[in-house]
CSV table of C-alpha atoms in Angstrom, one decimal:
chain,number,residue,atom,x,y,z
L,1,MET,CA,87.5,4.6,2.4
L,2,SER,CA,87.0,7.8,4.4
L,3,THR,CA,83.6,9.6,4.3
L,4,SER,CA,83.4,13.4,4.1
L,5,LEU,CA,80.5,15.7,3.4
L,6,ILE,CA,79.4,19.3,2.8
L,7,SER,CA,76.1,20.5,4.1
L,8,ASN,CA,73.9,23.6,4.0
L,9,PRO,CA,70.9,22.5,6.0
L,10,PRO,CA,67.8,24.6,6.5
L,11,TYR,CA,68.5,27.3,9.1
L,12,ASN,CA,66.9,27.4,12.6
L,13,THR,CA,64.2,25.0,11.8
L,14,LYS,CA,62.1,23.2,14.5
L,15,TRP,CA,62.3,19.4,14.8
L,16,LYS,CA,61.0,16.6,17.0
L,17,LEU,CA,63.3,14.6,19.2
L,18,PRO,CA,63.0,10.8,18.4
L,19,VAL,CA,61.9,8.4,21.0
L,20,PHE,CA,64.9,7.3,23.2
L,21,ALA,CA,67.0,9.9,21.4
L,22,GLN,CA,69.7,9.7,24.1
L,23,LEU,CA,70.3,6.0,23.2
L,24,GLN,CA,71.1,6.9,19.6
L,25,PRO,CA,74.8,6.9,18.7
L,26,ARG,CA,74.7,10.5,17.4
L,27,PHE,CA,73.4,11.8,20.8
L,28,ASN,CA,74.5,9.3,23.4
L,29,ASP,CA,77.7,11.1,24.4
L,30,CYS,CA,76.4,14.7,24.6
L,31,GLU,CA,73.5,17.1,25.3
L,32,LEU,CA,70.4,16.7,23.1
L,33,PRO,CA,69.8,19.5,20.6
L,34,PRO,CA,66.7,21.6,21.5
L,35,GLU,CA,63.5,21.0,19.6
L,36,LYS,CA,63.3,24.7,18.9
L,37,ASN,CA,66.3,24.6,16.6
L,38,ALA,CA,67.7,21.7,14.6
L,39,ASN,CA,71.1,23.3,13.7
L,40,PHE,CA,73.1,21.1,16.0
L,41,ALA,CA,70.9,18.0,15.3
L,42,PHE,CA,72.2,18.3,11.6
L,43,ILE,CA,75.8,18.6,12.8
L,44,LEU,CA,75.7,15.7,15.3
L,45,THR,CA,73.9,13.4,12.7
L,46,ALA,CA,76.6,14.2,10.2
L,47,LEU,CA,79.5,13.6,12.6
L,48,ASN,CA,78.0,10.2,13.5
L,49,LYS,CA,78.0,9.2,9.8
L,50,MET,CA,81.3,10.5,8.6
L,51,ASP,CA,84.8,9.5,9.6
L,52,ALA,CA,86.9,12.2,8.0
L,53,LYS,CA,85.8,15.8,7.4
L,54,ALA,CA,82.4,17.7,7.3
L,55,VAL,CA,81.9,21.3,6.3
L,56,PHE,CA,78.7,23.1,7.3
L,57,ILE,CA,77.2,26.4,6.2
L,58,LEU,CA,75.0,27.7,9.0
L,59,PRO,CA,73.8,31.0,10.5
L,60,CYS,CA,76.3,32.7,12.9
L,61,SER,CA,74.0,32.1,15.8
L,62,VAL,CA,75.4,28.6,16.2
L,63,LEU,CA,78.7,30.2,17.2
L,64,ASN,CA,77.5,32.3,20.1
L,65,GLY,CA,74.9,32.3,22.9
L,66,GLY,CA,71.8,30.4,22.2
L,67,LEU,CA,70.0,27.9,24.5
L,68,LYS,CA,71.9,26.1,27.3
L,69,GLN,CA,71.8,22.8,25.3
L,70,GLU,CA,73.5,24.5,22.3
L,71,GLU,CA,76.3,25.9,24.6
L,72,GLU,CA,76.8,22.4,26.0
L,73,ILE,CA,77.0,20.9,22.5
L,74,ARG,CA,79.7,23.5,21.5
L,75,LYS,CA,81.6,22.5,24.6
L,76,TYR,CA,81.3,18.8,23.6
L,77,LEU,CA,82.5,19.5,20.1
L,78,ILE,CA,85.5,21.5,21.3
L,79,GLU,CA,86.5,19.0,24.1
L,80,LYS,CA,86.3,16.2,21.5
L,81,ASN,CA,88.7,18.2,19.3
L,82,LEU,CA,86.3,18.0,16.3
L,83,ILE,CA,86.3,21.6,15.2
L,84,GLU,CA,89.2,22.5,12.8
L,85,ALA,CA,88.1,26.0,11.7
L,86,VAL,CA,85.4,28.6,11.8
L,87,ILE,CA,84.9,31.2,9.1
L,88,THR,CA,82.4,34.1,9.5
L,89,CYS,CA,81.0,35.3,6.1
L,90,PRO,CA,79.5,38.5,4.9
L,91,ASP,CA,75.7,39.1,4.8
L,92,ASN,CA,73.9,38.9,1.4
L,93,MET,CA,75.9,36.0,0.1
L,94,PHE,CA,72.7,34.1,-0.8
L,95,GLU,CA,70.1,35.0,-3.3
L,96,SER,CA,67.2,34.0,-1.0
L,97,THR,CA,68.3,35.6,2.3
L,98,GLY,CA,70.5,38.4,3.5
L,99,ILE,CA,71.4,36.6,6.8
L,100,ALA,CA,75.1,36.5,7.7
L,101,THR,CA,76.4,32.9,7.8
L,102,CYS,CA,79.5,31.0,8.9
L,103,ILE,CA,81.4,28.0,7.6
L,104,ILE,CA,82.4,25.4,10.2
L,105,VAL,CA,85.0,22.7,9.3
L,106,PHE,CA,84.9,19.5,11.4
L,107,ASN,CA,87.7,17.0,11.3
L,108,LYS,CA,88.0,13.7,13.1
L,109,HIS,CA,91.7,13.4,12.4
L,110,LYS,CA,93.2,16.7,13.5
L,111,SER,CA,96.9,16.9,14.1
L,112,THR,CA,96.6,19.6,16.7
L,113,THR,CA,94.1,20.9,19.2
L,114,GLN,CA,94.2,24.4,17.8
L,115,ILE,CA,91.1,25.9,16.2
L,116,GLU,CA,91.5,28.5,13.4
L,117,LEU,CA,89.0,31.3,13.6
L,118,ILE,CA,88.7,33.5,10.5
L,119,ASP,CA,86.7,36.7,10.0
L,120,MET,CA,85.8,37.3,6.3
L,121,ARG,CA,82.8,39.5,6.9
L,122,ASN,CA,84.7,42.4,5.2
L,123,THR,CA,86.6,40.2,2.7
L,124,TYR,CA,84.5,39.8,-0.5
L,125,GLU,CA,83.7,40.9,-4.0
L,126,VAL,CA,80.3,42.1,-5.2
L,127,GLU,CA,78.7,40.3,-8.2
L,128,LYS,CA,75.6,41.4,-10.1
L,129,ARG,CA,73.2,38.5,-10.9
L,130,GLU,CA,70.0,38.5,-13.0
L,131,GLN,CA,66.9,37.1,-11.4
L,132,ARG,CA,63.2,36.7,-12.1
L,133,GLY,CA,60.5,37.6,-9.6
L,134,GLN,CA,59.3,34.5,-7.8
L,135,TYR,CA,56.0,35.7,-6.2
L,136,GLY,CA,52.8,37.2,-7.4
L,137,SER,CA,51.3,37.6,-10.8
L,138,SER,CA,53.0,37.2,-14.2
L,139,SER,CA,53.9,40.9,-14.2
L,140,HIS,CA,56.3,40.0,-11.3
L,141,THR,CA,57.4,36.5,-12.3
L,142,ASN,CA,58.3,37.7,-15.8
L,143,ARG,CA,60.2,40.6,-14.5
L,144,VAL,CA,64.0,40.3,-14.7
L,145,TYR,CA,66.1,42.4,-12.3
L,146,LYS,CA,69.7,42.5,-11.1
L,147,LYS,CA,70.6,41.7,-7.5
L,148,ALA,CA,74.0,42.3,-5.9
L,149,VAL,CA,75.5,39.3,-4.2
L,150,LYS,CA,78.7,39.1,-2.2
L,151,VAL,CA,81.1,36.4,-3.2
L,152,PHE,CA,84.7,35.2,-2.4
L,153,SER,CA,87.4,35.4,-5.0
L,154,ASP,CA,89.8,32.5,-5.6
L,155,GLU,CA,92.6,34.6,-3.9
L,156,GLN,CA,90.4,35.3,-0.9
L,157,MET,CA,89.5,31.6,-0.5
L,158,GLU,CA,93.2,30.6,-0.9
L,159,ARG,CA,94.1,33.1,1.9
L,160,ALA,CA,91.6,31.4,4.2
L,161,ILE,CA,92.7,27.9,3.3
L,162,LYS,CA,96.3,28.8,4.0
L,163,ALA,CA,95.4,30.3,7.4
L,164,ILE,CA,93.7,27.0,8.3
L,165,GLU,CA,96.5,24.8,7.1
L,166,GLU,CA,99.3,26.9,8.8
L,167,HIS,CA,97.4,28.0,11.9
L,168,THR,CA,98.3,31.6,11.3
L,169,THR,CA,97.3,34.7,13.2
L,170,GLU,CA,96.7,37.8,11.2
L,171,LYS,CA,95.3,41.1,12.6
L,172,ASP,CA,91.5,41.4,12.2
L,173,PHE,CA,91.5,38.4,9.9
L,174,ALA,CA,92.6,35.1,11.5
L,175,VAL,CA,93.6,33.8,14.9
L,176,SER,CA,94.6,30.3,16.1
L,177,VAL,CA,93.1,29.5,19.5
L,178,SER,CA,93.4,26.6,21.9
L,179,PRO,CA,90.5,24.8,23.7
L,180,GLU,CA,91.5,26.7,26.9
L,181,ASP,CA,91.1,30.0,25.1
L,182,VAL,CA,87.6,29.0,24.0
L,183,LYS,CA,86.7,27.8,27.4
L,184,GLU,CA,87.6,31.2,28.9
L,185,ARG,CA,85.1,32.7,26.5
L,186,LYS,CA,82.4,30.3,27.5
L,187,TYR,CA,82.8,28.2,24.3
L,188,ARG,CA,81.8,31.1,22.0
L,189,LEU,CA,83.4,30.8,18.5
L,190,LEU,CA,83.0,34.2,16.9
L,191,PRO,CA,86.4,35.1,15.5
L,192,SER,CA,86.1,38.8,16.3
L,193,ALA,CA,85.8,38.0,20.0
L,194,TYR,CA,89.5,36.7,20.0
L,195,PHE,CA,91.1,39.6,18.1
L,196,GLU,CA,93.4,42.0,20.0
L,197,VAL,CA,91.8,45.5,19.9
L,198,ASP,CA,93.8,48.7,20.1
L,199,PHE,CA,92.0,51.5,21.7
L,200,GLU,CA,93.1,55.1,21.4
L,201,PRO,CA,90.8,57.6,23.2
L,202,GLN,CA,89.2,60.0,20.7
L,203,PRO,CA,87.2,63.1,21.5
L,204,HIS,CA,83.5,62.7,20.8
L,205,ARG,CA,80.3,64.6,21.1
L,206,GLU,CA,78.2,64.3,24.2
L,207,TYR,CA,76.2,61.1,24.3
L,208,LYS,CA,73.0,63.2,24.6
L,209,GLU,CA,73.7,64.9,21.3
L,210,ILE,CA,74.5,61.7,19.4
L,211,ILE,CA,71.4,59.9,20.8
L,212,ALA,CA,69.2,63.0,20.0
L,213,ASP,CA,70.4,62.8,16.3
L,214,LEU,CA,69.9,59.0,16.3
L,215,ASN,CA,66.3,59.4,17.7
L,216,ARG,CA,65.5,62.1,15.2
L,217,VAL,CA,66.3,59.7,12.3
L,218,ILE,CA,64.3,56.9,13.9
L,219,GLU,CA,61.3,59.2,14.5
L,220,GLU,CA,61.4,60.2,10.8
L,221,LYS,CA,61.5,56.5,9.8
L,222,ASN,CA,58.6,55.8,12.2
L,223,GLY,CA,56.6,58.6,10.5
L,224,LEU,CA,55.4,56.2,7.8
L,225,LYS,CA,54.6,52.7,8.8
L,226,LEU,CA,54.2,50.0,6.1
L,227,THR,CA,52.2,46.8,6.9
L,228,MET,CA,52.1,44.3,4.1
L,229,ASN,CA,51.7,40.7,3.2
L,230,GLU,CA,55.0,38.8,3.6
L,231,SER,CA,54.9,37.1,0.2
L,232,LEU,CA,54.1,40.3,-1.5
L,233,ALA,CA,57.0,42.0,0.3
L,234,LYS,CA,59.3,39.4,-1.1
L,235,ALA,CA,57.9,39.8,-4.6
L,236,ILE,CA,58.6,43.5,-4.8
L,237,GLY,CA,61.9,43.5,-3.0
L,238,LEU,CA,60.8,45.1,0.3
L,239,TYR,CA,61.4,42.1,2.6
L,240,GLU,CA,65.1,43.0,3.1
L,241,ILE,CA,63.9,46.3,4.8
L,242,PHE,CA,62.0,44.2,7.3
L,243,GLN,CA,65.0,42.0,7.9
L,244,ALA,CA,67.1,45.2,8.5
L,245,PHE,CA,64.4,46.4,10.9
L,246,LYS,CA,64.6,43.2,13.0
L,247,ALA,CA,68.4,43.4,13.1
L,248,SER,CA,68.2,47.0,14.2
L,249,GLU,CA,65.8,46.2,17.0
L,250,GLU,CA,68.4,43.9,18.5
L,251,ILE,CA,71.2,46.4,18.1
L,252,ASN,CA,69.2,49.2,19.7
L,253,LYS,CA,68.1,46.9,22.6
L,254,ALA,CA,71.8,46.0,23.3
L,255,MET,CA,72.8,49.7,23.0
L,256,ASN,CA,70.1,50.8,25.5
L,257,GLU,CA,71.4,48.2,28.0
L,258,THR,CA,74.9,49.7,27.7
L,259,LEU,CA,73.6,53.3,27.7
L,260,GLY,CA,71.8,53.0,31.1
L,261,PHE,CA,74.5,55.2,32.8
L,262,THR,CA,73.7,58.2,30.5
L,263,GLY,CA,70.0,58.5,31.4
L,264,GLU,CA,69.4,58.6,27.6
L,265,LYS,CA,67.5,56.0,25.5
L,266,ILE,CA,67.3,55.1,21.9
L,267,ILE,CA,63.6,55.0,20.9
L,268,PRO,CA,62.1,51.8,19.4
L,269,GLU,CA,61.7,51.6,15.7
L,270,ASN,CA,58.2,51.0,14.3
L,271,PHE,CA,58.1,51.6,10.6
L,272,ILE,CA,57.4,48.2,9.0
L,273,ALA,CA,55.5,45.0,9.8
L,274,MET,CA,54.8,41.8,8.0
L,275,SER,CA,51.4,40.3,7.8
L,276,LYS,CA,50.1,36.8,6.9
L,277,LYS,CA,46.8,38.2,5.6
L,278,ALA,CA,46.6,37.7,1.8
L,279,GLY,CA,47.0,40.9,-0.1
L,280,GLU,CA,47.3,43.2,2.9
L,281,LEU,CA,49.2,46.4,2.2
L,282,LYS,CA,48.8,49.6,4.2
L,283,PHE,CA,48.7,52.2,2.6
L,284,GLU,CA,45.7,50.8,0.9
L,285,ASN,CA,46.1,48.1,-1.7
L,286,GLY,CA,42.9,46.7,-3.3
L,287,ARG,CA,44.5,43.7,-5.1
L,288,LYS,CA,45.8,40.4,-3.6
L,289,ASP,CA,48.5,39.4,-6.0
L,290,SER,CA,50.0,42.6,-7.4
L,291,VAL,CA,50.5,46.3,-6.8
L,292,SER,CA,49.5,49.2,-9.1
L,293,THR,CA,52.1,51.0,-11.1
L,294,ILE,CA,51.5,54.2,-9.3
L,295,LEU,CA,51.8,52.6,-5.9
L,296,MET,CA,55.0,50.8,-7.0
L,297,SER,CA,56.5,54.2,-7.8
L,298,ILE,CA,55.5,55.4,-4.3
L,299,LEU,CA,57.0,52.3,-2.7
L,300,GLN,CA,60.2,52.7,-4.6
L,301,MET,CA,60.6,56.3,-3.4
L,302,TRP,CA,59.8,55.2,0.2
L,303,LYS,CA,62.4,52.3,0.0
L,304,GLN,CA,65.1,54.7,-1.3
L,305,HIS,CA,64.4,57.1,1.6
L,306,ILE,CA,64.4,54.4,4.2
L,307,MET,CA,67.8,53.2,2.8
L,308,TYR,CA,69.1,56.8,3.1
L,309,LEU,CA,67.8,57.0,6.7
L,310,ASN,CA,69.4,53.6,7.5
L,311,ILE,CA,72.8,55.0,6.3
L,312,GLU,CA,72.2,58.0,8.5
L,313,GLU,CA,71.2,55.8,11.5
L,314,ASN,CA,74.3,53.6,11.0
L,315,ARG,CA,76.5,56.6,10.8
L,316,PHE,CA,75.3,57.8,14.2
L,317,LEU,CA,75.3,54.3,15.6
L,318,LEU,CA,79.0,53.9,14.6
L,319,GLU,CA,79.7,57.3,16.1
L,320,LEU,CA,78.0,56.2,19.3
L,321,ARG,CA,79.9,52.9,19.3
L,322,ASP,CA,83.2,54.6,18.7
L,323,ALA,CA,82.4,57.0,21.6
L,324,LEU,CA,81.5,54.2,23.9
L,325,LEU,CA,84.3,51.7,23.3
L,326,PRO,CA,87.2,53.8,24.7
L,327,ASP,CA,85.2,54.8,27.8
L,328,LEU,CA,84.2,51.1,28.4
L,329,MET,CA,87.8,49.8,27.9
L,330,SER,CA,89.4,52.5,30.1
L,331,GLY,CA,86.9,51.8,32.9
L,332,LYS,CA,85.5,55.3,32.7
L,333,ILE,CA,82.1,53.6,32.3
L,334,ASP,CA,81.1,50.8,34.6
L,335,ILE,CA,78.2,49.0,33.0
L,336,GLY,CA,78.0,46.7,36.0
L,337,ASP,CA,76.2,49.5,37.8
L,338,LYS,CA,73.2,50.5,35.6
L,339,ASN,CA,72.1,53.2,38.1
L,340,GLU,CA,75.4,55.1,37.9
L,341,LYS,CA,75.0,58.6,36.4
């Protein structure tokens, strides 16, 4: 009787390597997972126990980059022909986190060495679900509100299953790759990295003008900084703003590395911070477990304005990206020389 499993383990959690870990069957043929992150420890443990298929739901970070040990484990999984398919999913599919995730299908009895990579980040339906507040006083825990969650329809899931079964290639959706293809990309498994991209040069504004507009929006966001207790932020629905801020930090850092040739720079964002101090909320909050009605109104207006500024910022980031890509692809910009003007 074959053994299969489906797993959605805790993401990016720390763990402790057992004594003589390398001698254990789950680890004795590959690199040991890092103690800073147990994602691959969960995977290797499952593969050691099952003899058919395993399906994991994990953060997309397992597909790309990471520590050296994680890259070596991806290499091991591919060379052993254990990965059947990878599906990248949209963000906001879970009620407790907005993080983008992926589905990895492992199969010990593959009939081919091909790996099907599917990008479903823009393939979803939106579903409204009722929830109760889970943090703070009874005024929050008794509150019922609606939350938008992204889901896959039956037709969308059938489309992905068909692509896996038939090893199809479909523009901007699915691609079937060989182990050699993955090796060329240093064992990265993000589907979008394998899609063919058509670039048609388009006229665009000067980089200086785009970045000036982008910085103007960031400066306005930075004009009001909110520092508050993390649990309280989750209770009143502001933690997602902090998550967006952290993601934006990484995007702006990457953009600045690419923009070195322009002499311009995107300024850092500094409009929100989380605190572990019980009840902390700046602008002043005198209670530890709830927020006054008046302040709730102020926070709601602030949140709506930040969302508007996020849209504006994304608009200029997209414009900047669309301006950069043709110049990068054509060789007009050589990012290898950061001092080039």
